Amino acid sequence: THFDDSGEWSPDGSQIAFHSSRSNYMDLWTVAITEDGMLDGELIQITTSEANDECPQWSPDGTTFAFMSDRDGQYHIWTIPVEGGTATQITSGDSEDEYPGWSPDGSHLSFDTLEDENMDVYVINLTSGEKRRITFNDADDRHPNWSPDGTQLAFSSERDGNWDIWIVEIPDILD
């Protein structure tokens, strides 16, 4: 048996990326989709590491996946070309970095980070490597997603005792 999860449509709608235990490790895979929404062809394995590679996210231009992996012993954010090849580590350090999301222009990645037993939302500039903390709350803030114009992030948080959706404005993040 195997476990497939986190299906993500390609920007042009022609493929779905997902992570799966089909190779005995969690790896990234893709499958083509027909115009009427049916699976079309063979599954293509993108990563082959002996680690957990999870939650693939297509770049806006459809050329790169961002994903989370514990290749270095704990979860960090990585990227890899959609056709496979060499993965590039984007985040590092003592924190656990999870659930990447591309900015609409592809210049930044959002993600949540576990530091000091608390999850907060961060953004990293892919050119400079500058990592910026976006949320500052004692409650866990997780799973950020960009607004279409790149000025806000929606995320889940238990700030009021329930897991709800919150929004934070980030108008200067792309400067």
CSV table of C-alpha atoms in Angstrom, one decimal:
chain,number,residue,atom,x,y,z
A,1,THR,CA,0.0,0.0,0.0
A,2,HIS,CA,1.0,3.6,-0.4
A,3,PHE,CA,0.0,7.1,0.8
A,4,ASP,CA,-0.6,10.0,-1.7
A,5,ASP,CA,-1.3,13.5,-0.3
A,6,SER,CA,-1.1,17.2,-1.0
A,7,GLY,CA,-2.2,17.3,-4.6
A,8,GLU,CA,-1.3,20.6,-6.3
A,9,TRP,CA,-2.4,21.7,-9.8
A,10,SER,CA,0.2,23.1,-12.1
A,11,PRO,CA,-0.3,26.7,-13.1
A,12,ASP,CA,-1.5,25.7,-16.6
A,13,GLY,CA,-3.8,22.9,-15.2
A,14,SER,CA,-2.0,20.1,-17.2
A,15,GLN,CA,-0.5,18.3,-14.2
A,16,ILE,CA,-0.9,17.5,-10.5
A,17,ALA,CA,2.1,17.3,-8.2
A,18,PHE,CA,1.8,15.4,-4.9
A,19,HIS,CA,3.9,13.6,-2.3
A,20,SER,CA,3.7,9.8,-2.0
A,21,SER,CA,5.1,6.9,-0.1
A,22,ARG,CA,5.2,4.8,-3.4
A,23,SER,CA,9.0,4.6,-3.2
A,24,ASN,CA,9.1,3.6,0.5
A,25,TYR,CA,10.0,7.2,1.3
A,26,MET,CA,7.9,10.4,0.9
A,27,ASP,CA,8.9,11.7,-2.5
A,28,LEU,CA,7.5,14.2,-5.0
A,29,TRP,CA,5.6,12.9,-8.0
A,30,THR,CA,3.6,14.4,-10.9
A,31,VAL,CA,0.9,13.0,-13.2
A,32,ALA,CA,-0.5,14.6,-16.4
A,33,ILE,CA,-4.2,15.5,-16.5
A,34,THR,CA,-6.4,15.5,-19.5
A,35,GLU,CA,-8.6,18.4,-20.5
A,36,ASP,CA,-11.6,16.6,-19.0
A,37,GLY,CA,-9.8,16.2,-15.6
A,38,MET,CA,-8.7,12.5,-15.9
A,39,LEU,CA,-5.3,11.1,-15.1
A,40,ASP,CA,-3.3,10.9,-18.4
A,41,GLY,CA,-0.2,8.7,-18.4
A,42,GLU,CA,2.3,7.4,-16.0
A,43,LEU,CA,3.3,8.9,-12.7
A,44,ILE,CA,6.7,10.6,-12.8
A,45,GLN,CA,8.9,10.5,-9.7
A,46,ILE,CA,10.6,13.9,-9.1
A,47,THR,CA,12.6,13.3,-5.9
A,48,THR,CA,14.4,10.1,-4.9
A,49,SER,CA,15.9,11.0,-1.5
A,50,GLU,CA,15.9,8.7,1.5
A,51,ALA,CA,14.1,11.5,3.4
A,52,ASN,CA,10.6,12.9,3.6
A,53,ASP,CA,10.0,15.3,0.7
A,54,GLU,CA,6.5,16.7,1.1
A,55,CYS,CA,3.9,19.4,0.0
A,56,PRO,CA,5.1,20.4,-3.4
A,57,GLN,CA,4.1,23.9,-4.6
A,58,TRP,CA,4.4,24.9,-8.2
A,59,SER,CA,6.2,28.2,-8.9
A,60,PRO,CA,4.0,30.7,-10.7
A,61,ASP,CA,5.9,30.1,-14.0
A,62,GLY,CA,5.5,26.3,-13.6
A,63,THR,CA,9.3,25.6,-13.7
A,64,THR,CA,10.1,24.9,-10.0
A,65,PHE,CA,8.7,23.1,-7.0
A,66,ALA,CA,9.1,24.5,-3.5
A,67,PHE,CA,8.7,21.7,-0.9
A,68,MET,CA,9.5,20.8,2.7
A,69,SER,CA,12.0,18.1,3.5
A,70,ASP,CA,13.9,16.6,6.4
A,71,ARG,CA,16.9,15.8,4.3
A,72,ASP,CA,19.2,17.5,6.8
A,73,GLY,CA,17.6,16.0,9.9
A,74,GLN,CA,14.7,18.4,10.3
A,75,TYR,CA,12.2,20.1,8.1
A,76,HIS,CA,13.4,23.0,5.9
A,77,ILE,CA,12.3,24.5,2.6
A,78,TRP,CA,13.8,23.3,-0.6
A,79,THR,CA,13.3,23.9,-4.3
A,80,ILE,CA,13.8,21.6,-7.3
A,81,PRO,CA,13.2,21.9,-11.1
A,82,VAL,CA,9.8,20.3,-12.0
A,83,GLU,CA,11.6,17.8,-14.2
A,84,GLY,CA,13.7,16.7,-11.3
A,85,GLY,CA,17.4,17.1,-10.7
A,86,THR,CA,19.4,18.7,-7.9
A,87,ALA,CA,17.4,20.1,-5.0
A,88,THR,CA,18.5,23.5,-3.5
A,89,GLN,CA,18.1,24.1,0.2
A,90,ILE,CA,16.4,27.5,0.8
A,91,THR,CA,16.1,27.6,4.7
A,92,SER,CA,18.4,26.1,7.3
A,93,GLY,CA,19.1,26.5,11.0
A,94,ASP,CA,17.7,25.1,14.2
A,95,SER,CA,14.0,25.8,13.4
A,96,GLU,CA,11.5,23.6,11.6
A,97,ASP,CA,10.4,25.3,8.4
A,98,GLU,CA,7.2,23.9,6.8
A,99,TYR,CA,4.4,24.4,4.2
A,100,PRO,CA,6.0,26.7,1.5
A,101,GLY,CA,4.0,29.0,-0.7
A,102,TRP,CA,5.1,31.1,-3.7
A,103,SER,CA,4.5,34.8,-3.9
A,104,PRO,CA,2.5,35.6,-7.1
A,105,ASP,CA,5.6,37.0,-8.8
A,106,GLY,CA,7.8,34.0,-7.7
A,107,SER,CA,10.3,36.2,-5.9
A,108,HIS,CA,9.5,35.1,-2.3
A,109,LEU,CA,8.4,32.0,-0.4
A,110,SER,CA,6.1,32.1,2.7
A,111,PHE,CA,6.3,29.3,5.2
A,112,ASP,CA,5.7,28.6,8.9
A,113,THR,CA,8.5,28.1,11.3
A,114,LEU,CA,8.6,26.4,14.7
A,115,GLU,CA,10.9,28.4,17.0
A,116,ASP,CA,10.7,28.4,20.8
A,117,GLU,CA,7.8,25.9,20.7
A,118,ASN,CA,5.6,28.4,18.7
A,119,MET,CA,4.8,28.5,15.0
A,120,ASP,CA,4.9,31.8,13.2
A,121,VAL,CA,4.8,32.9,9.5
A,122,TYR,CA,7.9,33.9,7.7
A,123,VAL,CA,8.8,35.1,4.2
A,124,ILE,CA,12.1,34.6,2.4
A,125,ASN,CA,13.4,36.6,-0.5
A,126,LEU,CA,14.7,34.1,-3.0
A,127,THR,CA,17.3,36.5,-4.5
A,128,SER,CA,18.8,37.9,-1.3
A,129,GLY,CA,18.0,35.1,1.1
A,130,GLU,CA,16.6,37.6,3.6
A,131,LYS,CA,14.2,35.9,6.0
A,132,ARG,CA,11.5,38.0,7.6
A,133,ARG,CA,9.1,37.1,10.4
A,134,ILE,CA,5.6,38.2,9.5
A,135,THR,CA,3.5,37.2,12.5
A,136,PHE,CA,4.3,37.8,16.2
A,137,ASN,CA,1.9,36.0,18.4
A,138,ASP,CA,2.0,33.5,21.2
A,139,ALA,CA,-0.5,31.3,19.4
A,140,ASP,CA,0.5,29.1,16.5
A,141,ASP,CA,0.3,30.7,13.1
A,142,ARG,CA,0.5,28.2,10.2
A,143,HIS,CA,0.0,27.4,6.5
A,144,PRO,CA,0.3,30.8,4.9
A,145,ASN,CA,-1.0,31.5,1.4
A,146,TRP,CA,-0.5,34.7,-0.7
A,147,SER,CA,-3.2,37.0,-2.0
A,148,PRO,CA,-3.3,37.3,-5.8
A,149,ASP,CA,-1.7,40.8,-5.6
A,150,GLY,CA,1.0,39.7,-3.1
A,151,THR,CA,0.2,42.2,-0.4
A,152,GLN,CA,-1.4,39.9,2.1
A,153,LEU,CA,-1.0,36.4,3.6
A,154,ALA,CA,-3.9,34.3,4.8
A,155,PHE,CA,-3.0,31.8,7.5
A,156,SER,CA,-4.6,29.6,10.2
A,157,SER,CA,-4.1,30.5,13.8
A,158,GLU,CA,-5.5,29.5,17.2
A,159,ARG,CA,-5.2,33.1,18.5
A,160,ASP,CA,-8.8,33.1,19.9
A,161,GLY,CA,-8.8,29.5,21.1
A,162,ASN,CA,-10.2,28.1,17.8
A,163,TRP,CA,-8.3,27.4,14.6
A,164,ASP,CA,-9.5,30.3,12.3
A,165,ILE,CA,-8.3,32.0,9.2
A,166,TRP,CA,-6.4,35.3,9.7
A,167,ILE,CA,-5.0,37.8,7.3
A,168,VAL,CA,-1.9,40.0,7.6
A,169,GLU,CA,-1.0,42.8,5.3
A,170,ILE,CA,2.6,42.8,3.9
A,171,PRO,CA,2.6,45.7,1.5
A,172,ASP,CA,6.3,46.4,1.8
A,173,ILE,CA,7.6,42.8,1.6
A,174,LEU,CA,8.3,42.9,-2.1
A,175,ASP,CA,10.3,46.1,-1.9
